[in-house]
Amino acid sequence: MTWLDQLQHQSRQFRHRALDRHVRLGVTGLSGAGKTAFITSLVHQLTQGDSPQNLPFFAVVQQGRYLGGQLAAEQALTIPRFPYEHNLSFLQQATPQWPPSTTGWSQLSLALRYKAGQGLRSHLQSHSELELDIVDYPGEWLLDLPLLQLDYQQWCEFSWQLFAKPHRQALAAAFSSVLAATDLTDTSEQQLQSLTEAYKNLLLQFSATAGTFLNQPGRLLVPGELAGAPMLQLLPLLPEQLSQNSALGKKLANHYQSYRDYVVKPFYKQHFSQLDRQVVLVDCLSALNAGAAATAELSQALQLIMKSFHYGPSSMLRRLFKPKISKVLFAASKADHVTPEQHQALTLLLQSLLRQPLKQTTYQLAKVEAMAIAALRASHAGYVELQGQKQPCITGIDSANGKKINLFPGDVPATVPDAAVFSKHQFSFPSLQPLPLAMQANLPHIRMDHTLQFLLGDKLI
Ligand SMILES: Nc1nc2c(ncn2[C@@H]2O[C@H](COP(=O)(O)OP(=O)(O)O)[C@@H](O)[C@H]2O)c(=O)[nH]1
Ligand SMILES: [Mg+2]
């Protein structure tokens, strides 16, 4: 794109924004929650799946007013593009695979054409256009927000409390010994680097362990463009080391401060001040599979993320970043891993993990909703006869061995189960491969039409 094209692109965006014809949708979720699958499906539904049979609850389609969606031909050169076509090709193989995982953030723009249903535009224009920017960013980065409210000492205390939890304790023991043997007067580059490396390894081990969601700082795990920056030399000293007012403690506190000022704040400024709508994907079922401590940590992480969307009059977010997100959807992803009559319980479980009444309050300007979805449905729901009774079941392809399975994955608890339930019962919701697609067929989904209606319906009237 030449500078002239870029200028034209920017001025068109500005015009569209001014006319409310531009929506910027953020898609976030912790690693593995289903962001890549969600965006791939969303784009596919809007560009190729727009039939009333496929999207019955998306009003603009149901009313026959949707004229189609197209990927924008141009995108600002400085923004990584979401690899939609590449992802789709994995799903369209003879033996379909899940698209590869990504790190960092990316964006994709779509132009959605529709006939206005009411008002002056419906009489004067042959069609209207809504420009949709979809932004994919790691939920790990959202979990850095709480750092703005903690100083270095408080962060160290918070971290070591977390590392004492049963599913983390054993992994953290070696790093704790390394710190205990560290010379706190030594602030050499070599020492900082080797300690950071040890902490990063610990975070990597945590993140490879099912059910650890709160790994901070997010950029040490997903550095994006900051790989190698000195302020990423960041680690929590043991709380008892902090009272010693050491040179190393001071140096790390400085890095912590820089990280907050130069990474966390700009991230929120750049993303939050521009997003209009937000989807937070949550994989509740994997957390249940991973046990009590994991489920408790997911709940803690979600509540912290939820705080990112509380930006009432007195909130720090509002003062610092002037966000304007007006709708937030919390979506329990991968609902195709359970039988349909469990979806309501899955939605209730998500609400119970959020520990939030999801209605608009005076301090929460965004409209918030929760639902159970599958961006890419990988199972068929049906029934089996068991001792003369009809039992719900799902059929799919087991990720572990590529074989067809037919099972009842179990009941989903509608509230967060207590430790006693976990000690008696091992949840084991399956993991499935994508179903083979006939070429050109719509990507199968669960409630992507409800999702589209909640996120975009009011912009397409
Ligand atoms: N059955 C099913 N599995 C899904 C779905 N979405 C994601 N997954 C699974 O979750 C994994 C991680 O998804 P991905 O979209 O890469 O997550 P991300 O890290 O948040 O981008 C995928 O490889 C799939 O195994 C879905 O809608 N249905
Ligand atoms: Mg991804």
Tab-separated table of C-alpha atoms and ligand atoms in Angstrom:
chain	number	residue	atom	x	y	z
A	1	MET	CA	0.000	0.000	0.000
A	2	THR	CA	1.464	3.403	-0.879
A	3	TRP	CA	1.237	6.308	1.553
A	4	LEU	CA	-1.579	7.701	-0.581
A	5	ASP	CA	-3.549	4.450	-0.365
A	6	GLN	CA	-2.900	4.377	3.342
A	7	LEU	CA	-4.153	7.916	3.729
A	8	GLN	CA	-7.269	7.102	1.728
A	9	HIS	CA	-7.772	3.957	3.812
A	10	GLN	CA	-7.515	5.973	7.016
A	11	SER	CA	-9.844	8.682	5.859
A	12	ARG	CA	-12.434	6.101	4.759
A	13	GLN	CA	-12.215	4.443	8.168
A	14	PHE	CA	-12.659	7.816	9.792
A	15	ARG	CA	-15.754	8.544	7.676
A	16	HIS	CA	-17.231	5.142	8.492
A	17	ARG	CA	-16.563	5.622	12.185
A	18	ALA	CA	-18.155	9.028	12.152
A	19	LEU	CA	-21.250	7.498	10.538
A	20	ASP	CA	-21.291	4.583	12.997
A	21	ARG	CA	-20.559	2.220	10.131
A	22	HIS	CA	-17.478	0.733	11.711
A	23	VAL	CA	-17.221	-1.869	14.488
A	24	ARG	CA	-14.047	-3.060	16.121
A	25	LEU	CA	-14.517	-6.452	17.755
A	26	GLY	CA	-11.920	-7.804	20.181
A	27	VAL	CA	-11.660	-11.582	20.560
A	28	THR	CA	-9.769	-12.726	23.600
A	29	GLY	CA	-9.406	-15.758	25.826
A	30	LEU	CA	-6.619	-17.616	27.562
A	31	SER	CA	-4.352	-19.752	25.450
A	32	GLY	CA	-6.277	-22.720	24.026
A	33	ALA	CA	-9.697	-21.190	24.752
A	34	GLY	CA	-10.599	-21.253	21.044
A	35	LYS	CA	-9.848	-17.771	19.638
A	36	THR	CA	-8.357	-18.964	16.350
A	37	ALA	CA	-11.235	-21.391	15.786
A	38	PHE	CA	-13.760	-18.689	16.710
A	39	ILE	CA	-12.445	-16.045	14.324
A	40	THR	CA	-12.054	-18.550	11.501
A	41	SER	CA	-15.662	-19.643	11.961
A	42	LEU	CA	-17.005	-16.105	12.410
A	43	VAL	CA	-15.402	-14.922	9.182
A	44	HIS	CA	-16.603	-18.004	7.350
A	45	GLN	CA	-20.199	-17.584	8.570
A	46	LEU	CA	-20.206	-13.929	7.510
A	47	THR	CA	-18.657	-14.493	4.093
A	48	GLN	CA	-19.937	-17.914	3.046
A	49	GLY	CA	-22.418	-19.273	5.561
A	50	ASP	CA	-25.085	-16.588	5.381
A	51	SER	CA	-28.155	-18.744	4.735
A	52	PRO	CA	-31.211	-18.636	7.043
A	53	GLN	CA	-30.844	-22.408	7.653
A	54	ASN	CA	-27.291	-21.927	8.869
A	55	LEU	CA	-27.836	-18.718	10.887
A	56	PRO	CA	-31.491	-18.798	11.948
A	57	PHE	CA	-31.095	-16.381	14.895
A	58	PHE	CA	-29.078	-13.744	13.033
A	59	ALA	CA	-31.893	-11.322	12.235
A	60	VAL	CA	-30.370	-9.578	9.206
A	61	VAL	CA	-29.939	-12.975	7.508
A	62	GLN	CA	-33.283	-14.307	8.669
A	63	GLN	CA	-35.033	-11.229	7.289
A	64	GLY	CA	-33.330	-11.666	3.914
A	65	ARG	CA	-31.521	-8.303	4.220
A	66	TYR	CA	-27.949	-9.584	4.343
A	67	LEU	CA	-26.196	-9.152	0.997
A	68	GLY	CA	-22.868	-10.707	1.929
A	69	GLY	CA	-19.495	-10.131	3.513
A	70	GLN	CA	-16.072	-9.714	1.965
A	71	LEU	CA	-12.585	-9.689	3.337
A	72	ALA	CA	-11.106	-6.235	2.929
A	73	ALA	CA	-8.475	-6.222	0.230
A	74	GLU	CA	-6.258	-3.818	2.086
A	75	GLN	CA	-5.017	-3.597	5.623
A	76	ALA	CA	-2.605	-1.228	7.295
A	77	LEU	CA	0.900	-2.547	6.698
A	78	THR	CA	1.963	-2.376	10.301
A	79	ILE	CA	-0.740	-4.733	11.592
A	80	PRO	CA	-0.269	-8.526	11.518
A	81	ARG	CA	-3.074	-10.079	9.452
A	82	PHE	CA	-5.100	-12.957	10.909
A	83	PRO	CA	-4.287	-15.979	8.672
A	84	TYR	CA	-7.903	-16.842	7.816
A	85	GLU	CA	-7.315	-18.695	4.529
A	86	HIS	CA	-4.463	-20.693	6.025
A	87	ASN	CA	-6.611	-21.728	9.000
A	88	LEU	CA	-9.522	-22.668	6.790
A	89	SER	CA	-7.307	-24.895	4.671
A	90	PHE	CA	-6.582	-27.067	7.753
A	91	LEU	CA	-10.302	-27.594	8.286
A	92	GLN	CA	-10.903	-28.405	4.636
A	93	GLN	CA	-8.338	-31.185	4.373
A	94	ALA	CA	-9.572	-34.745	3.736
A	95	THR	CA	-8.581	-35.486	7.329
A	96	PRO	CA	-9.287	-32.112	8.918
A	97	GLN	CA	-6.973	-30.703	11.565
A	98	TRP	CA	-7.410	-27.846	14.007
A	99	PRO	CA	-5.674	-24.698	12.765
A	100	PRO	CA	-2.240	-24.174	14.333
A	101	SER	CA	-2.028	-22.027	17.438
A	102	THR	CA	-0.782	-18.482	17.203
A	103	THR	CA	0.870	-16.027	19.527
A	104	GLY	CA	0.643	-12.280	19.675
A	105	TRP	CA	-2.132	-10.237	18.153
A	106	SER	CA	-3.546	-9.968	14.675
A	107	GLN	CA	-6.416	-8.379	12.860
A	108	LEU	CA	-8.730	-8.940	9.918
A	109	SER	CA	-11.175	-6.527	8.301
A	110	LEU	CA	-14.473	-7.360	6.630
A	111	ALA	CA	-17.007	-5.299	4.722
A	112	LEU	CA	-20.587	-6.431	5.452
A	113	ARG	CA	-23.304	-5.354	3.028
A	114	TYR	CA	-26.965	-5.336	3.936
A	115	LYS	CA	-30.214	-3.614	3.146
A	116	ALA	CA	-31.313	-1.254	5.885
A	117	GLY	CA	-34.591	-2.460	7.376
A	118	GLN	CA	-35.927	0.870	8.526
A	119	GLY	CA	-35.375	4.601	8.469
A	120	LEU	CA	-34.330	6.908	5.680
A	121	ARG	CA	-31.495	4.712	4.499
A	122	SER	CA	-33.862	1.860	3.630
A	123	HIS	CA	-35.581	4.136	1.118
A	124	LEU	CA	-32.632	6.067	-0.233
A	125	GLN	CA	-29.836	3.519	-0.540
A	126	SER	CA	-29.625	0.257	-2.428
A	127	HIS	CA	-27.437	-1.089	0.354
A	128	SER	CA	-25.584	-0.092	3.493
A	129	GLU	CA	-22.142	-1.207	4.551
A	130	LEU	CA	-20.654	-2.000	7.941
A	131	GLU	CA	-16.910	-2.280	8.274
A	132	LEU	CA	-15.907	-4.912	10.830
A	133	ASP	CA	-12.395	-5.162	12.251
A	134	ILE	CA	-11.731	-8.334	14.212
A	135	VAL	CA	-8.815	-8.194	16.617
A	136	ASP	CA	-7.315	-11.371	18.088
A	137	TYR	CA	-5.200	-10.921	21.220
A	138	PRO	CA	-4.007	-13.258	23.962
A	139	GLY	CA	-5.956	-13.261	27.217
A	140	GLU	CA	-2.616	-13.560	28.987
A	141	TRP	CA	-2.123	-9.892	28.174
A	142	LEU	CA	-5.426	-8.996	29.863
A	143	LEU	CA	-4.150	-10.645	33.009
A	144	ASP	CA	-1.412	-8.041	33.175
A	145	LEU	CA	-3.988	-5.372	33.968
A	146	PRO	CA	-4.044	-6.148	37.702
A	147	LEU	CA	-0.326	-5.356	37.811
A	148	LEU	CA	-1.278	-1.691	37.537
A	149	GLN	CA	-2.823	-1.943	40.978
A	150	LEU	CA	0.013	-3.841	42.642
A	151	ASP	CA	3.488	-2.590	43.418
A	152	TYR	CA	6.447	-4.926	42.998
A	153	GLN	CA	6.305	-6.171	46.576
A	154	GLN	CA	2.586	-6.911	46.375
A	155	TRP	CA	3.089	-8.709	43.076
A	156	CYS	CA	5.771	-10.944	44.656
A	157	GLU	CA	3.430	-11.771	47.510
A	158	PHE	CA	0.543	-12.476	45.141
A	159	SER	CA	2.724	-14.714	42.966
A	160	TRP	CA	4.114	-16.817	45.784
A	161	GLN	CA	0.652	-17.296	47.263
A	162	LEU	CA	-0.423	-18.638	43.912
A	163	PHE	CA	2.653	-20.871	43.583
A	164	ALA	CA	1.775	-22.497	46.915
A	165	LYS	CA	-1.434	-23.963	45.420
A	166	PRO	CA	-1.471	-27.779	45.037
A	167	HIS	CA	-1.253	-27.829	41.235
A	168	ARG	CA	1.737	-25.454	41.185
A	169	GLN	CA	3.709	-26.138	44.354
A	170	ALA	CA	5.914	-28.970	43.121
A	171	LEU	CA	6.867	-27.139	39.923
A	172	ALA	CA	7.747	-23.944	41.802
A	173	ALA	CA	10.010	-25.662	44.356
A	174	ALA	CA	13.146	-25.647	42.192
A	175	PHE	CA	12.811	-21.941	41.317
A	176	SER	CA	12.241	-21.127	44.973
A	177	SER	CA	15.548	-22.851	45.844
A	178	VAL	CA	17.365	-20.969	43.070
A	179	LEU	CA	16.100	-17.671	44.503
A	180	ALA	CA	16.942	-18.648	48.064
A	181	ALA	CA	20.564	-19.228	46.980
A	182	THR	CA	20.797	-15.964	45.000
A	183	ASP	CA	23.188	-13.182	45.973
A	184	LEU	CA	20.881	-10.168	46.335
A	185	THR	CA	23.723	-7.675	45.905
A	186	ASP	CA	24.547	-8.972	42.426
A	187	THR	CA	22.722	-7.053	39.695
A	188	SER	CA	24.939	-8.137	36.816
A	189	GLU	CA	23.400	-8.752	33.409
A	190	GLN	CA	24.427	-12.381	33.662
A	191	GLN	CA	22.583	-12.913	36.938
A	192	LEU	CA	19.454	-11.095	35.720
A	193	GLN	CA	19.423	-13.111	32.556
A	194	SER	CA	19.856	-16.457	34.198
A	195	LEU	CA	17.164	-15.725	36.823
A	196	THR	CA	14.764	-14.486	34.145
A	197	GLU	CA	15.444	-17.602	32.114
A	198	ALA	CA	14.702	-19.759	35.170
A	199	TYR	CA	11.448	-17.886	35.816
A	200	LYS	CA	10.434	-18.053	32.181
A	201	ASN	CA	11.011	-21.806	32.234
A	202	LEU	CA	8.829	-22.062	35.285
A	203	LEU	CA	6.070	-20.088	33.520
A	204	LEU	CA	6.413	-22.359	30.494
A	205	GLN	CA	6.106	-25.412	32.723
A	206	PHE	CA	3.066	-23.878	34.390
A	207	SER	CA	1.437	-23.069	31.099
A	208	ALA	CA	2.005	-26.644	29.906
A	209	THR	CA	0.224	-27.861	33.038
A	210	ALA	CA	-3.535	-28.135	32.737
A	211	GLY	CA	-5.394	-25.600	34.805
A	212	THR	CA	-2.828	-22.855	35.379
A	213	PHE	CA	-4.310	-19.691	33.985
A	214	LEU	CA	-2.714	-16.851	35.878
A	215	ASN	CA	0.810	-16.616	34.545
A	216	GLN	CA	2.329	-13.167	34.924
A	217	PRO	CA	3.805	-11.166	33.375
A	218	GLY	CA	2.000	-12.194	30.196
A	219	ARG	CA	4.756	-10.926	27.914
A	220	LEU	CA	7.336	-13.243	29.388
A	221	LEU	CA	5.261	-16.086	27.956
A	222	VAL	CA	3.909	-14.347	24.868
A	223	PRO	CA	6.463	-11.590	24.233
A	224	GLY	CA	5.087	-10.445	20.876
A	225	GLU	CA	7.345	-7.701	19.546
A	226	LEU	CA	9.071	-7.295	22.926
A	227	ALA	CA	11.207	-10.435	22.867
A	228	GLY	CA	14.575	-9.624	24.450
A	229	ALA	CA	13.612	-6.210	25.871
A	230	PRO	CA	15.408	-5.583	29.215
A	231	MET	CA	12.202	-4.770	31.085
A	232	LEU	CA	11.138	-8.355	30.477
A	233	GLN	CA	13.860	-9.288	32.953
A	234	LEU	CA	11.177	-9.640	35.524
A	235	LEU	CA	10.545	-12.189	38.245
A	236	PRO	CA	9.019	-12.313	41.714
A	237	LEU	CA	11.625	-12.566	44.487
A	238	LEU	CA	10.580	-14.546	47.540
A	239	PRO	CA	8.518	-12.306	49.857
A	240	GLU	CA	11.067	-12.739	52.679
A	241	GLN	CA	13.818	-11.389	50.392
A	242	LEU	CA	12.013	-8.088	49.907
A	243	SER	CA	12.504	-6.784	53.439
A	244	GLN	CA	16.265	-6.741	52.821
A	245	ASN	CA	16.027	-3.707	50.526
A	246	SER	CA	18.646	-5.192	48.233
A	247	ALA	CA	20.211	-3.922	44.993
A	248	LEU	CA	18.619	-6.779	43.076
A	249	GLY	CA	15.222	-6.067	44.623
A	250	LYS	CA	15.472	-2.421	43.576
A	251	LYS	CA	16.524	-3.310	40.047
A	252	LEU	CA	13.614	-5.738	39.637
A	253	ALA	CA	11.182	-3.201	41.081
A	254	ASN	CA	12.424	-0.762	38.415
A	255	HIS	CA	11.867	-3.266	35.636
A	256	TYR	CA	8.425	-3.957	37.039
A	257	GLN	CA	7.603	-0.247	36.953
A	258	SER	CA	8.846	0.044	33.338
A	259	TYR	CA	6.839	-2.984	32.325
A	260	ARG	CA	3.692	-1.369	33.724
A	261	ASP	CA	4.420	1.981	32.089
A	262	TYR	CA	5.732	0.854	28.719
A	263	VAL	CA	3.894	-2.419	28.123
A	264	VAL	CA	0.715	-2.721	30.152
A	265	LYS	CA	-0.530	0.852	29.859
A	266	PRO	CA	0.147	1.257	26.108
A	267	PHE	CA	-1.499	-2.116	25.465
A	268	TYR	CA	-4.701	-0.969	27.111
A	269	LYS	CA	-4.510	2.409	25.493
A	270	GLN	CA	-4.008	0.955	22.048
A	271	HIS	CA	-6.606	-1.817	22.284
A	272	PHE	CA	-9.189	-0.752	24.796
A	273	SER	CA	-9.669	2.777	23.668
A	274	GLN	CA	-10.590	1.494	20.205
A	275	LEU	CA	-12.643	-1.655	20.779
A	276	ASP	CA	-16.417	-1.413	20.461
A	277	ARG	CA	-17.348	-5.007	21.224
A	278	GLN	CA	-15.576	-7.849	22.984
A	279	VAL	CA	-15.814	-11.657	23.093
A	280	VAL	CA	-14.100	-13.518	25.922
A	281	LEU	CA	-13.840	-17.248	25.206
A	282	VAL	CA	-13.617	-19.602	28.170
A	283	ASP	CA	-12.856	-23.313	28.075
A	284	CYS	CA	-14.707	-24.361	31.257
A	285	LEU	CA	-14.677	-28.079	30.445
A	286	SER	CA	-10.877	-28.427	30.323
A	287	ALA	CA	-10.657	-26.704	33.705
A	288	LEU	CA	-13.128	-29.219	35.176
A	289	ASN	CA	-11.056	-32.039	33.677
A	290	ALA	CA	-7.971	-30.596	35.388
A	291	GLY	CA	-9.541	-30.592	38.871
A	292	ALA	CA	-10.434	-28.375	41.814
A	293	ALA	CA	-7.364	-26.111	42.001
A	294	ALA	CA	-7.502	-25.526	38.239
A	295	THR	CA	-11.174	-24.617	38.306
A	296	ALA	CA	-10.615	-22.241	41.223
A	297	GLU	CA	-7.764	-20.583	39.345
A	298	LEU	CA	-9.865	-20.215	36.192
A	299	SER	CA	-12.480	-18.468	38.286
A	300	GLN	CA	-9.855	-16.161	39.785
A	301	ALA	CA	-8.444	-15.354	36.324
A	302	LEU	CA	-11.916	-14.660	34.928
A	303	GLN	CA	-12.761	-12.320	37.741
A	304	LEU	CA	-9.575	-10.403	37.063
A	305	ILE	CA	-10.444	-10.260	33.350
A	306	MET	CA	-13.948	-9.147	34.267
A	307	LYS	CA	-12.421	-6.184	36.095
A	308	SER	CA	-10.994	-5.109	32.751
A	309	PHE	CA	-14.547	-4.489	31.628
A	310	HIS	CA	-15.692	-2.574	34.697
A	311	TYR	CA	-15.031	0.931	33.756
A	312	GLY	CA	-17.599	2.915	35.591
A	313	PRO	CA	-17.074	6.545	36.580
A	314	SER	CA	-14.432	5.925	39.214
A	315	SER	CA	-12.470	3.084	37.651
A	316	MET	CA	-8.806	3.291	36.901
A	317	LEU	CA	-9.465	1.948	33.411
A	318	ARG	CA	-11.793	4.783	32.669
A	319	ARG	CA	-9.389	7.398	33.937
A	320	LEU	CA	-6.437	5.979	32.048
A	321	PHE	CA	-7.828	4.633	28.819
A	322	LYS	CA	-11.310	5.955	28.096
A	323	PRO	CA	-12.629	2.632	26.799
A	324	LYS	CA	-15.875	2.513	24.839
A	325	ILE	CA	-16.703	-1.199	24.688
A	326	SER	CA	-20.484	-1.376	24.775
A	327	LYS	CA	-21.049	-5.148	24.659
A	328	VAL	CA	-19.077	-8.036	26.124
A	329	LEU	CA	-19.912	-11.663	25.403
A	330	PHE	CA	-18.505	-14.328	27.704
A	331	ALA	CA	-18.738	-17.539	25.687
A	332	ALA	CA	-18.213	-21.030	27.087
A	333	SER	CA	-16.398	-22.515	24.091
A	334	LYS	CA	-16.363	-26.098	22.767
A	335	ALA	CA	-19.974	-26.791	23.834
A	336	ASP	CA	-19.965	-29.594	21.234
A	337	HIS	CA	-17.977	-31.654	23.775
A	338	VAL	CA	-21.190	-32.180	25.751
A	339	THR	CA	-24.726	-33.222	24.855
A	340	PRO	CA	-27.140	-30.381	23.982
A	341	GLU	CA	-29.281	-30.621	27.121
A	342	GLN	CA	-26.114	-29.753	29.124
A	343	HIS	CA	-25.610	-26.405	27.394
A	344	GLN	CA	-27.720	-24.505	29.879
A	345	ALA	CA	-25.719	-25.915	32.779
A	346	LEU	CA	-22.515	-24.939	30.952
A	347	THR	CA	-23.738	-21.340	30.642
A	348	LEU	CA	-24.680	-21.284	34.329
A	349	LEU	CA	-21.294	-22.717	35.241
A	350	LEU	CA	-19.579	-19.939	33.326
A	351	GLN	CA	-21.647	-17.346	35.178
A	352	SER	CA	-20.803	-19.015	38.452
A	353	LEU	CA	-17.081	-18.942	37.557
A	354	LEU	CA	-17.410	-15.238	36.809
A	355	ARG	CA	-19.199	-14.772	40.134
A	356	GLN	CA	-20.973	-11.848	38.566
A	357	PRO	CA	-24.587	-11.090	38.035
A	358	LEU	CA	-24.277	-10.484	34.324
A	359	LYS	CA	-26.581	-7.569	34.097
A	360	GLN	CA	-25.916	-3.975	33.468
A	361	THR	CA	-25.057	-2.097	36.606
A	362	THR	CA	-24.313	1.505	37.171
A	363	TYR	CA	-20.587	0.953	37.251
A	364	GLN	CA	-20.491	-1.373	34.306
A	365	LEU	CA	-21.274	0.471	31.135
A	366	ALA	CA	-21.047	-2.525	28.846
A	367	LYS	CA	-23.911	-4.917	28.275
A	368	VAL	CA	-22.644	-8.348	29.297
A	369	GLU	CA	-24.001	-11.752	28.332
A	370	ALA	CA	-22.930	-15.386	28.715
A	371	MET	CA	-23.684	-18.320	26.407
A	372	ALA	CA	-22.418	-21.774	25.468
A	373	ILE	CA	-21.134	-22.029	21.893
A	374	ALA	CA	-19.034	-24.138	19.569
A	375	ALA	CA	-17.330	-22.072	16.895
A	376	LEU	CA	-16.595	-25.304	15.019
A	377	ARG	CA	-18.893	-28.129	16.016
A	378	ALA	CA	-16.917	-31.393	15.967
A	379	SER	CA	-19.671	-33.750	17.108
A	380	HIS	CA	-23.130	-34.957	16.128
A	381	ALA	CA	-25.699	-35.077	18.883
A	382	GLY	CA	-28.062	-38.036	19.093
A	383	TYR	CA	-29.548	-40.698	21.337
A	384	VAL	CA	-28.736	-44.280	22.228
A	385	GLU	CA	-31.089	-46.891	23.673
A	386	LEU	CA	-29.901	-48.001	27.084
A	387	GLN	CA	-32.003	-50.562	28.971
A	388	GLY	CA	-35.039	-49.453	27.038
A	389	GLN	CA	-34.361	-45.751	27.796
A	390	LYS	CA	-33.309	-43.059	25.330
A	391	GLN	CA	-30.008	-41.547	26.467
A	392	PRO	CA	-28.434	-38.455	24.888
A	393	CYS	CA	-24.985	-38.948	23.377
A	394	ILE	CA	-22.500	-37.355	21.001
A	395	THR	CA	-20.542	-38.909	18.155
A	396	GLY	CA	-17.182	-37.568	17.029
A	397	ILE	CA	-13.571	-38.407	16.289
A	398	ASP	CA	-11.344	-38.849	19.336
A	399	SER	CA	-8.285	-36.539	19.139
A	400	ALA	CA	-6.191	-39.083	21.000
A	401	ASN	CA	-6.409	-41.880	18.410
A	402	GLY	CA	-8.414	-40.626	15.409
A	403	LYS	CA	-11.130	-43.227	16.055
A	404	LYS	CA	-14.854	-42.627	15.983
A	405	ILE	CA	-16.375	-42.438	19.453
A	406	ASN	CA	-19.935	-42.455	20.658
A	407	LEU	CA	-20.381	-41.359	24.248
A	408	PHE	CA	-22.250	-39.513	26.955
A	409	PRO	CA	-19.518	-37.213	28.275
A	410	GLY	CA	-21.307	-36.639	31.571
A	411	ASP	CA	-23.319	-33.938	33.291
A	412	VAL	CA	-21.968	-30.413	33.480
A	413	PRO	CA	-22.293	-28.961	36.989
A	414	ALA	CA	-24.321	-25.737	36.916
A	415	THR	CA	-22.252	-24.199	39.711
A	416	VAL	CA	-18.570	-24.496	40.571
A	417	PRO	CA	-18.306	-27.875	42.317
A	418	ASP	CA	-16.704	-27.942	45.736
A	419	ALA	CA	-13.541	-29.866	46.572
A	420	ALA	CA	-15.537	-32.851	47.862
A	421	VAL	CA	-17.138	-33.357	44.437
A	422	PHE	CA	-13.746	-33.209	42.729
A	423	SER	CA	-12.288	-35.730	45.142
A	424	LYS	CA	-15.070	-38.214	44.363
A	425	HIS	CA	-15.481	-37.553	40.668
A	426	GLN	CA	-12.990	-37.172	37.814
A	427	PHE	CA	-14.507	-35.082	35.030
A	428	SER	CA	-13.382	-36.311	31.635
A	429	PHE	CA	-14.915	-34.317	28.826
A	430	PRO	CA	-13.492	-35.482	25.514
A	431	SER	CA	-11.258	-33.743	22.997
A	432	LEU	CA	-12.413	-34.134	19.392
A	433	GLN	CA	-10.979	-33.709	15.921
A	434	PRO	CA	-12.868	-31.513	13.443
A	435	LEU	CA	-15.426	-33.373	11.316
A	436	PRO	CA	-14.678	-33.846	7.604
A	437	LEU	CA	-16.372	-31.173	5.491
A	438	ALA	CA	-17.771	-31.460	2.048
A	439	MET	CA	-15.906	-28.783	0.037
A	440	GLN	CA	-17.828	-25.487	0.149
A	441	ALA	CA	-20.038	-26.737	2.986
A	442	ASN	CA	-20.775	-24.357	5.847
A	443	LEU	CA	-18.614	-24.787	8.897
A	444	PRO	CA	-20.854	-26.519	11.466
A	445	HIS	CA	-21.312	-24.549	14.689
A	446	ILE	CA	-23.413	-24.139	17.804
A	447	ARG	CA	-24.967	-20.688	18.425
A	448	MET	CA	-22.661	-18.660	16.215
A	449	ASP	CA	-25.888	-17.061	14.952
A	450	HIS	CA	-26.835	-15.985	18.502
A	451	THR	CA	-23.284	-14.714	18.910
A	452	LEU	CA	-23.489	-12.646	15.719
A	453	GLN	CA	-26.897	-11.294	16.698
A	454	PHE	CA	-25.653	-10.187	20.132
A	455	LEU	CA	-22.448	-8.655	18.789
A	456	LEU	CA	-23.601	-7.112	15.519
A	457	GLY	CA	-27.386	-7.329	15.282
A	458	ASP	CA	-28.001	-3.746	16.423
A	459	LYS	CA	-25.494	-2.411	13.870
A	460	LEU	CA	-27.247	-4.115	10.964
A	461	ILE	CA	-30.745	-2.673	11.208
B	1	LIG	N1	-14.617	-29.416	19.651
B	1	LIG	C1	-14.173	-28.186	19.539
B	1	LIG	N2	-12.897	-27.924	19.801
B	1	LIG	C2	-12.463	-26.648	19.678
B	1	LIG	C3	-13.319	-25.585	19.268
B	1	LIG	N3	-12.586	-24.458	19.242
B	1	LIG	C4	-11.335	-24.796	19.633
B	1	LIG	N4	-11.254	-26.118	19.883
B	1	LIG	C5	-10.093	-26.899	20.366
B	1	LIG	O1	-9.268	-26.053	21.148
B	1	LIG	C6	-7.958	-25.972	20.585
B	1	LIG	C7	-7.414	-24.589	20.743
B	1	LIG	O2	-8.171	-23.702	19.949
B	1	LIG	P1	-7.555	-22.355	19.358
B	1	LIG	O3	-8.639	-21.736	18.544
B	1	LIG	O4	-6.238	-22.591	18.705
B	1	LIG	O5	-7.324	-21.569	20.725
B	1	LIG	P2	-6.569	-20.175	20.972
B	1	LIG	O6	-5.270	-20.510	21.599
B	1	LIG	O7	-7.481	-19.452	21.947
B	1	LIG	O8	-6.474	-19.476	19.654
B	1	LIG	C8	-8.130	-26.401	19.137
B	1	LIG	O9	-6.941	-26.920	18.625
B	1	LIG	C9	-9.209	-27.449	19.274
B	1	LIG	O10	-8.660	-28.655	19.704
B	1	LIG	C10	-14.696	-25.902	18.990
B	1	LIG	O11	-15.536	-25.044	18.639
B	1	LIG	N5	-15.060	-27.210	19.147
B	2	MG	MG	-4.929	-18.595	18.588
